[in-house]
Amino acid sequence: MMKKKVGVIGGGQLAWMMAQVAPSQNIDLLIQTPSNSDSAVSLATKTIFAPIDDAIATATLAQNSEIITFENEFVNLDELQKLADKGVCFYPRLSSLSPLLDKYEQRCFLKDNGFPVPNFKAYNSFNDFDSFSFPLVLKARRHGYDGQGTIIVKSEAELKTILPKFDGVSLLIEEFITFEKELAIVAARSVNGEIKVYPVVETYQQNQVCRWVIAPALLNSDKITEIETITQKLLIALDYVGVLAIELFLTKDGKILVNETAPRTHNSGHYTLDACETSQFALQLQAITGKPFGDTTLKTSGAVMINLLGYESANSDYLEKRQKIESLGAFVYWYGKTESRVGRKLGHVTVLLTDDNPEKLYQQAKLAIEKVESIWR
Ligand code: ADP
């Protein structure tokens, strides 16, 4: 069978993990990424060195690939549309991405399509804050990631010191949700409309950055069905092809709200590499190349994923700590980044869980998080 060539816009850890599974599907992975030190460069068949939003570089990527996909949504959609008009195949389609790239527009799309979301408003003038009480949440409408650009504002005084720092940046104002827990789901839709979902997981964010994920979430079956229904409806509303993630809040009064959706593979799905028959990266490649979907169920009772977040500015590869974590029986992924910064995702760890009792499994997960984090500090 002929090898397929897939181009990826972005060359960070998501493309790196996709590049690891590509050979098993007879796929050559090409990437577009700015720096030689980006994680996926060493594994890609070919790299076009250019910024993510450089559509001229994407035209070159397209000359070398049959399908283009994304690991990063900081693209210039208008420029990419010119390539699509000339016949370049993007999955997910640009029309699926276009309502999602700006956090305000994404919220409007979700609300207009009947999905439950927190109250929100675009920021234009100070009066826009009148309908919100403190704490409130301010978000940069574009280019936010890992909590960069998401700020919880506790008082009017704090607001007045923060706003000038965002001069010239479009902002979204949002009600602060007191949640019971945060949840996420990763799912995929194929070119012919078939949908596959992974288990709903619990995620834990500190300073707006994901610290760990427990799969499956300890949640009653009604809530799981509700989230799966939201997922299916969203994939269809977007006429989506590929893997998509949804981050949700379970509020203290038991409501499910959609926080945001990411049109790509996602940190909350990294556990699938070790814990599921088919990983989210394999599923993404199956979805966009029209291959039959693999099984997305868990191979074990559960799993926990712990992010190895930078806790200092350094150039260490932390080999000793990684080996110590590995000796716990954990799967360690190191993204090969040469520079550590506080809060930067340097790698992740998966621990498989075996208990059949959901409450005991949850305890097992918490214990595994504690053990890994006691080494990683
Ligand atoms: P990013 O795009 O950087 O992931 P998010 O909008 O997902 O930004 O926010 C990151 C984290 O900030 C969330 O996981 C959550 O912990 C917190 N957060 C975001 N929005 C709200 C909100 N409206 N209420 C309470 N916490 C929030």
Short mmCIF file of C-alpha atoms and ligand atoms in Angstrom, two decimals:
data_model
loop_
_atom_site.label_atom_id
_atom_site.label_comp_id
_atom_site.label_asym_id
_atom_site.label_seq_id
_atom_site.Cartn_x
_atom_site.Cartn_y
_atom_site.Cartn_z
CA MET A 1 0.00 0.00 0.00
CA MET A 2 1.19 3.53 -0.82
CA LYS A 3 2.44 5.58 2.09
CA LYS A 4 0.20 8.52 2.96
CA LYS A 5 1.82 11.88 3.62
CA VAL A 6 0.23 13.98 6.34
CA GLY A 7 1.33 17.54 7.06
CA VAL A 8 0.98 18.94 10.57
CA ILE A 9 0.92 22.66 11.35
CA GLY A 10 2.86 22.74 14.62
CA GLY A 11 5.81 20.72 15.89
CA GLY A 12 5.45 20.59 19.66
CA GLN A 13 4.75 17.58 21.85
CA LEU A 14 1.39 16.81 20.22
CA ALA A 15 3.02 16.46 16.79
CA TRP A 16 5.87 14.52 18.44
CA MET A 17 3.44 11.95 19.85
CA MET A 18 1.59 11.78 16.52
CA ALA A 19 4.91 11.17 14.76
CA GLN A 20 5.52 8.20 17.06
CA VAL A 21 2.35 6.41 15.93
CA ALA A 22 2.46 7.48 12.25
CA PRO A 23 4.74 4.62 11.05
CA SER A 24 2.29 1.99 12.39
CA GLN A 25 -0.31 3.45 10.00
CA ASN A 26 2.12 3.65 7.09
CA ILE A 27 2.08 7.45 7.27
CA ASP A 28 4.91 9.91 6.72
CA LEU A 29 4.46 12.92 8.97
CA LEU A 30 5.72 16.31 7.82
CA ILE A 31 5.60 19.34 10.09
CA GLN A 32 5.65 23.13 9.98
CA THR A 33 7.27 24.58 13.07
CA PRO A 34 9.59 27.53 13.74
CA SER A 35 12.48 26.04 15.69
CA ASN A 36 14.96 23.22 15.27
CA SER A 37 14.59 22.47 18.99
CA ASP A 38 10.82 21.80 18.76
CA SER A 39 9.90 18.31 19.98
CA ALA A 40 8.66 16.78 16.72
CA VAL A 41 11.56 17.86 14.47
CA SER A 42 13.66 14.78 15.28
CA LEU A 43 10.84 12.37 14.31
CA ALA A 44 9.24 14.15 11.34
CA THR A 45 9.98 12.95 7.81
CA LYS A 46 10.45 16.57 6.79
CA THR A 47 10.25 19.93 8.56
CA ILE A 48 9.27 23.25 7.02
CA PHE A 49 10.89 25.72 9.41
CA ALA A 50 8.45 28.63 9.68
CA PRO A 51 6.06 30.26 12.14
CA ILE A 52 2.69 28.53 12.63
CA ASP A 53 0.75 31.35 10.94
CA ASP A 54 3.02 31.49 7.87
CA ALA A 55 0.65 30.40 5.09
CA ILE A 56 3.39 30.53 2.43
CA ALA A 57 5.20 27.84 4.40
CA THR A 58 1.93 25.91 4.65
CA ALA A 59 1.69 26.04 0.84
CA THR A 60 5.09 24.29 0.73
CA LEU A 61 3.92 21.80 3.36
CA ALA A 62 0.84 21.15 1.20
CA GLN A 63 2.97 20.46 -1.89
CA ASN A 64 4.57 17.63 0.07
CA SER A 65 1.46 16.21 1.77
CA GLU A 66 -1.98 14.89 0.82
CA ILE A 67 -3.75 16.11 3.96
CA ILE A 68 -2.95 18.93 6.38
CA THR A 69 -3.92 18.79 10.03
CA PHE A 70 -3.23 20.90 13.12
CA GLU A 71 -1.56 20.54 16.48
CA ASN A 72 -1.85 24.23 17.13
CA GLU A 73 -4.68 26.62 16.33
CA PHE A 74 -2.73 29.87 16.16
CA VAL A 75 -3.07 29.84 12.38
CA ASN A 76 -4.07 32.54 9.92
CA LEU A 77 -7.38 31.20 8.66
CA ASP A 78 -7.91 33.80 5.90
CA GLU A 79 -4.57 32.92 4.34
CA LEU A 80 -5.18 29.17 4.68
CA GLN A 81 -8.57 29.61 2.99
CA LYS A 82 -6.76 30.73 -0.18
CA LEU A 83 -4.93 27.38 -0.16
CA ALA A 84 -8.18 25.48 0.49
CA ASP A 85 -9.73 27.30 -2.48
CA LYS A 86 -6.90 25.92 -4.62
CA GLY A 87 -7.72 22.40 -3.46
CA VAL A 88 -5.53 21.85 -0.38
CA CYS A 89 -7.26 19.36 1.94
CA PHE A 90 -7.44 20.44 5.59
CA TYR A 91 -8.84 18.13 8.29
CA PRO A 92 -10.46 19.40 10.44
CA ARG A 93 -11.96 21.62 7.72
CA LEU A 94 -11.26 25.34 7.98
CA SER A 95 -15.02 25.88 8.29
CA SER A 96 -14.94 23.73 11.48
CA LEU A 97 -12.06 25.74 12.92
CA SER A 98 -13.38 29.18 12.07
CA PRO A 99 -15.97 29.48 14.89
CA LEU A 100 -13.47 28.15 17.46
CA LEU A 101 -10.23 30.13 17.19
CA ASP A 102 -11.43 33.23 19.02
CA LYS A 103 -12.64 32.41 22.56
CA TYR A 104 -15.49 34.93 22.31
CA GLU A 105 -16.66 33.66 18.93
CA GLN A 106 -16.37 30.09 20.22
CA ARG A 107 -18.60 30.95 23.20
CA CYS A 108 -21.15 32.57 20.87
CA PHE A 109 -21.12 29.49 18.63
CA LEU A 110 -21.63 27.16 21.60
CA LYS A 111 -24.42 29.30 23.07
CA ASP A 112 -26.20 29.77 19.72
CA ASN A 113 -26.15 26.01 19.20
CA GLY A 114 -27.74 25.34 22.58
CA PHE A 115 -24.69 24.17 24.55
CA PRO A 116 -24.58 25.18 28.24
CA VAL A 117 -21.82 27.75 28.87
CA PRO A 118 -20.85 30.22 31.64
CA ASN A 119 -22.17 33.81 31.24
CA PHE A 120 -19.81 35.82 29.08
CA LYS A 121 -19.40 39.12 27.26
CA ALA A 122 -16.84 40.65 24.90
CA TYR A 123 -14.93 43.48 26.60
CA ASN A 124 -15.30 46.84 24.89
CA SER A 125 -15.60 49.34 27.73
CA PHE A 126 -15.52 49.37 31.53
CA ASN A 127 -19.35 49.28 31.62
CA ASP A 128 -19.17 45.73 30.30
CA PHE A 129 -18.12 44.64 33.80
CA ASP A 130 -21.40 45.90 35.31
CA SER A 131 -23.19 42.58 34.80
CA PHE A 132 -20.41 40.57 36.52
CA SER A 133 -19.45 40.27 40.17
CA PHE A 134 -16.01 39.44 41.57
CA PRO A 135 -14.24 37.14 41.20
CA LEU A 136 -14.58 37.22 37.44
CA VAL A 137 -12.48 35.70 34.69
CA LEU A 138 -10.68 37.65 31.95
CA LYS A 139 -9.43 35.78 28.90
CA ALA A 140 -7.42 36.86 25.89
CA ARG A 141 -9.69 36.05 22.96
CA ARG A 142 -6.84 34.56 20.93
CA HIS A 143 -3.46 32.90 21.43
CA GLY A 144 -4.04 31.83 25.03
CA TYR A 145 -2.73 28.43 26.09
CA ASP A 146 -1.90 26.66 29.34
CA GLY A 147 -3.43 29.48 31.31
CA GLN A 148 -1.41 32.16 29.49
CA GLY A 149 -4.06 34.78 28.90
CA THR A 150 -6.59 33.50 31.47
CA ILE A 151 -6.77 35.55 34.67
CA ILE A 152 -9.04 35.26 37.67
CA VAL A 153 -9.70 38.79 38.91
CA LYS A 154 -10.71 39.14 42.55
CA SER A 155 -11.53 42.82 42.93
CA GLU A 156 -12.12 46.07 41.10
CA ALA A 157 -8.74 47.36 42.30
CA GLU A 158 -7.05 44.29 40.82
CA LEU A 159 -9.01 44.73 37.59
CA LYS A 160 -7.77 48.30 37.25
CA THR A 161 -4.14 47.21 37.55
CA ILE A 162 -4.58 44.27 35.15
CA LEU A 163 -6.45 45.96 32.29
CA PRO A 164 -3.60 48.26 31.17
CA LYS A 165 -1.38 45.18 30.77
CA PHE A 166 -3.79 43.96 28.09
CA ASP A 167 -3.78 47.18 26.12
CA GLY A 168 -4.53 46.31 22.50
CA VAL A 169 -5.51 42.70 23.31
CA SER A 170 -9.15 41.68 22.68
CA LEU A 171 -10.64 40.27 25.87
CA LEU A 172 -13.54 38.10 26.95
CA ILE A 173 -15.20 38.58 30.35
CA GLU A 174 -16.65 35.53 32.01
CA GLU A 175 -18.48 34.67 35.22
CA PHE A 176 -16.32 32.71 37.67
CA ILE A 177 -17.69 29.19 38.04
CA THR A 178 -17.37 27.54 41.45
CA PHE A 179 -16.95 24.03 40.20
CA GLU A 180 -17.08 20.69 41.96
CA LYS A 181 -14.58 19.36 39.44
CA GLU A 182 -13.30 19.94 35.94
CA LEU A 183 -13.94 17.27 33.34
CA ALA A 184 -12.81 16.64 29.79
CA ILE A 185 -13.60 14.35 26.92
CA VAL A 186 -11.69 13.54 23.74
CA ALA A 187 -13.59 12.30 20.71
CA ALA A 188 -13.18 11.92 16.97
CA ARG A 189 -15.34 12.04 13.86
CA SER A 190 -14.29 10.42 10.60
CA VAL A 191 -14.61 11.67 7.05
CA ASN A 192 -17.78 9.58 6.69
CA GLY A 193 -19.34 10.80 9.95
CA GLU A 194 -18.51 7.94 12.31
CA ILE A 195 -17.99 9.10 15.90
CA LYS A 196 -15.79 7.58 18.64
CA VAL A 197 -15.44 8.84 22.19
CA TYR A 198 -12.96 8.15 24.97
CA PRO A 199 -14.03 7.96 28.60
CA VAL A 200 -14.88 11.20 30.41
CA VAL A 201 -11.91 12.17 32.59
CA GLU A 202 -11.39 14.45 35.58
CA THR A 203 -8.75 17.14 35.13
CA TYR A 204 -7.07 19.28 37.76
CA GLN A 205 -5.65 22.70 36.91
CA GLN A 206 -3.41 24.78 39.13
CA ASN A 207 -2.70 28.38 38.09
CA GLN A 208 -4.77 27.54 35.00
CA VAL A 209 -2.35 24.79 33.93
CA CYS A 210 -3.32 21.12 33.89
CA ARG A 211 -1.50 19.17 36.62
CA TRP A 212 -3.16 15.80 36.37
CA VAL A 213 -5.91 13.76 34.71
CA ILE A 214 -7.77 10.77 36.13
CA ALA A 215 -9.45 8.33 33.72
CA PRO A 216 -12.27 7.52 34.02
CA ALA A 217 -13.84 10.35 36.04
CA LEU A 218 -15.74 9.30 39.14
CA LEU A 219 -19.15 10.39 37.85
CA ASN A 220 -22.68 9.03 37.67
CA SER A 221 -23.88 7.53 34.41
CA ASP A 222 -26.45 10.31 33.72
CA LYS A 223 -23.69 12.91 33.66
CA ILE A 224 -21.52 10.73 31.43
CA THR A 225 -24.42 10.34 28.98
CA GLU A 226 -25.04 14.10 29.09
CA ILE A 227 -21.39 14.80 28.23
CA GLU A 228 -21.32 12.20 25.46
CA THR A 229 -24.47 13.76 23.97
CA ILE A 230 -22.88 17.22 24.06
CA THR A 231 -19.81 15.77 22.33
CA GLN A 232 -21.76 14.10 19.53
CA LYS A 233 -23.87 17.22 18.93
CA LEU A 234 -20.80 19.43 18.81
CA LEU A 235 -18.93 17.20 16.35
CA ILE A 236 -21.99 17.22 14.09
CA ALA A 237 -22.66 20.98 14.50
CA LEU A 238 -19.09 21.66 13.35
CA ASP A 239 -19.22 19.02 10.60
CA TYR A 240 -15.94 18.02 12.19
CA VAL A 241 -13.26 15.60 10.96
CA GLY A 242 -10.49 14.59 13.36
CA VAL A 243 -9.93 14.55 17.10
CA LEU A 244 -11.49 17.24 19.28
CA ALA A 245 -11.40 17.81 23.04
CA ILE A 246 -14.01 19.45 25.25
CA GLU A 247 -13.21 20.91 28.68
CA LEU A 248 -16.18 21.10 31.02
CA PHE A 249 -17.16 22.24 34.51
CA LEU A 250 -19.30 20.20 36.86
CA THR A 251 -20.72 22.99 39.02
CA LYS A 252 -21.36 22.70 42.77
CA ASP A 253 -25.09 22.46 41.98
CA GLY A 254 -24.58 19.59 39.58
CA LYS A 255 -24.75 21.35 36.20
CA ILE A 256 -22.48 20.58 33.28
CA LEU A 257 -21.07 23.64 31.48
CA VAL A 258 -18.76 23.66 28.49
CA ASN A 259 -15.64 25.72 29.23
CA GLU A 260 -13.98 25.35 25.88
CA THR A 261 -13.27 23.06 23.00
CA ALA A 262 -9.90 22.46 21.36
CA PRO A 263 -9.87 21.33 17.70
CA ARG A 264 -6.99 18.87 18.10
CA THR A 265 -5.48 16.18 20.27
CA HIS A 266 -5.32 17.33 23.88
CA ASN A 267 -3.39 17.02 27.12
CA SER A 268 -6.43 15.39 28.76
CA GLY A 269 -6.06 12.51 26.26
CA HIS A 270 -2.38 11.68 26.75
CA TYR A 271 -3.26 8.75 29.02
CA THR A 272 -4.74 7.00 25.94
CA LEU A 273 -1.18 6.26 24.71
CA ASP A 274 -0.77 3.64 27.41
CA ALA A 275 -4.25 2.97 28.75
CA CYS A 276 -6.41 2.57 25.63
CA GLU A 277 -6.32 0.16 22.70
CA THR A 278 -6.03 3.13 20.31
CA SER A 279 -4.36 6.38 21.35
CA GLN A 280 -5.81 9.79 20.52
CA PHE A 281 -2.90 10.33 18.12
CA ALA A 282 -3.62 7.11 16.24
CA LEU A 283 -7.32 8.01 16.21
CA GLN A 284 -6.55 11.43 14.73
CA LEU A 285 -4.60 9.84 11.88
CA GLN A 286 -7.35 7.25 11.30
CA ALA A 287 -10.02 9.99 11.24
CA ILE A 288 -8.29 12.22 8.71
CA THR A 289 -7.00 9.48 6.38
CA GLY A 290 -10.32 7.61 6.22
CA LYS A 291 -9.10 4.44 7.96
CA PRO A 292 -11.49 2.44 10.16
CA PHE A 293 -11.45 3.58 13.79
CA GLY A 294 -9.69 1.46 16.41
CA ASP A 295 -11.09 0.64 19.83
CA THR A 296 -11.15 3.62 22.25
CA THR A 297 -11.95 1.70 25.42
CA LEU A 298 -9.60 1.41 28.39
CA LYS A 299 -7.34 -1.67 28.52
CA THR A 300 -7.10 -1.34 32.30
CA SER A 301 -9.55 -0.27 35.02
CA GLY A 302 -8.18 3.24 34.82
CA ALA A 303 -5.17 5.48 34.49
CA VAL A 304 -3.71 8.67 35.79
CA MET A 305 -1.64 11.17 33.80
CA ILE A 306 0.62 13.61 35.60
CA ASN A 307 2.21 16.52 33.73
CA LEU A 308 5.89 17.15 34.38
CA LEU A 309 5.67 20.92 34.66
CA GLY A 310 8.75 23.11 34.88
CA TYR A 311 9.29 24.42 38.42
CA GLU A 312 12.42 26.52 37.78
CA SER A 313 14.36 28.17 34.99
CA ALA A 314 16.99 25.62 34.02
CA ASN A 315 18.52 23.59 31.20
CA SER A 316 18.48 20.22 32.97
CA ASP A 317 17.07 17.07 31.36
CA TYR A 318 16.09 15.79 34.84
CA LEU A 319 17.24 12.28 33.89
CA GLU A 320 17.64 11.07 37.47
CA LYS A 321 14.13 12.14 38.48
CA ARG A 322 12.68 10.59 35.34
CA GLN A 323 14.40 7.28 36.08
CA LYS A 324 13.08 7.35 39.65
CA ILE A 325 9.54 7.90 38.38
CA GLU A 326 9.98 5.13 35.81
CA SER A 327 11.05 2.76 38.58
CA LEU A 328 7.54 3.16 40.07
CA GLY A 329 6.27 1.28 37.00
CA ALA A 330 5.13 4.47 35.29
CA PHE A 331 5.38 5.37 31.58
CA VAL A 332 7.44 8.52 31.23
CA TYR A 333 7.28 10.80 28.16
CA TRP A 334 9.97 13.45 27.91
CA TYR A 335 9.40 16.05 25.19
CA GLY A 336 13.09 16.88 24.80
CA LYS A 337 12.67 20.60 25.41
CA THR A 338 16.01 22.18 26.10
CA GLU A 339 14.71 24.94 28.32
CA SER A 340 12.67 24.61 31.51
CA ARG A 341 10.44 27.45 32.71
CA VAL A 342 7.95 27.54 35.59
CA GLY A 343 4.69 25.96 34.42
CA ARG A 344 6.08 24.76 31.05
CA LYS A 345 5.01 21.26 30.02
CA LEU A 346 8.28 19.29 29.79
CA GLY A 347 6.83 15.81 29.75
CA HIS A 348 4.14 13.61 31.24
CA VAL A 349 3.76 10.37 33.13
CA THR A 350 1.08 7.70 32.90
CA VAL A 351 0.35 5.22 35.68
CA LEU A 352 -2.07 2.39 34.98
CA LEU A 353 -4.59 1.54 37.70
CA THR A 354 -6.07 -1.84 38.42
CA ASP A 355 -8.78 -1.61 41.08
CA ASP A 356 -12.28 -2.57 39.89
CA ASN A 357 -14.04 -0.51 42.55
CA PRO A 358 -14.46 3.10 41.28
CA GLU A 359 -13.91 4.73 44.71
CA LYS A 360 -10.84 2.61 45.41
CA LEU A 361 -9.54 3.34 41.89
CA TYR A 362 -9.84 7.05 42.64
CA GLN A 363 -7.83 6.62 45.84
CA GLN A 364 -5.24 4.63 43.89
CA ALA A 365 -5.03 7.50 41.39
CA LYS A 366 -4.54 10.12 44.10
CA LEU A 367 -1.79 8.03 45.67
CA ALA A 368 0.00 7.67 42.33
CA ILE A 369 -0.18 11.46 41.79
CA GLU A 370 1.30 12.04 45.25
CA LYS A 371 4.15 9.58 44.62
CA VAL A 372 5.11 11.03 41.22
CA GLU A 373 4.83 14.64 42.40
CA SER A 374 6.97 13.93 45.48
CA ILE A 375 9.81 12.96 43.12
CA TRP A 376 9.10 15.73 40.61
CA ARG A 377 9.80 18.89 42.52
P1 ADP B 1 -6.64 27.70 28.33
O1 ADP B 1 -7.15 27.95 26.95
O2 ADP B 1 -5.37 28.36 28.65
O3 ADP B 1 -6.67 26.22 28.68
P2 ADP B 1 -9.05 27.96 29.89
O4 ADP B 1 -10.11 28.87 29.47
O5 ADP B 1 -9.30 26.51 29.65
O6 ADP B 1 -7.67 28.43 29.28
O7 ADP B 1 -8.78 28.16 31.43
C1 ADP B 1 -7.79 27.45 32.13
C2 ADP B 1 -8.30 27.10 33.52
O8 ADP B 1 -8.73 28.29 34.20
C3 ADP B 1 -9.52 26.18 33.53
O9 ADP B 1 -9.16 24.86 33.39
C4 ADP B 1 -10.09 26.51 34.91
O10 ADP B 1 -9.36 25.85 35.94
C5 ADP B 1 -9.85 28.01 35.02
N1 ADP B 1 -11.04 28.73 34.50
C6 ADP B 1 -11.24 29.12 33.23
N2 ADP B 1 -12.44 29.73 33.09
C7 ADP B 1 -13.02 29.70 34.31
C8 ADP B 1 -14.28 30.15 34.82
N3 ADP B 1 -15.17 30.79 34.05
N4 ADP B 1 -14.55 29.94 36.14
C9 ADP B 1 -13.64 29.32 36.94
N5 ADP B 1 -12.45 28.87 36.52
C10 ADP B 1 -12.12 29.05 35.23
#
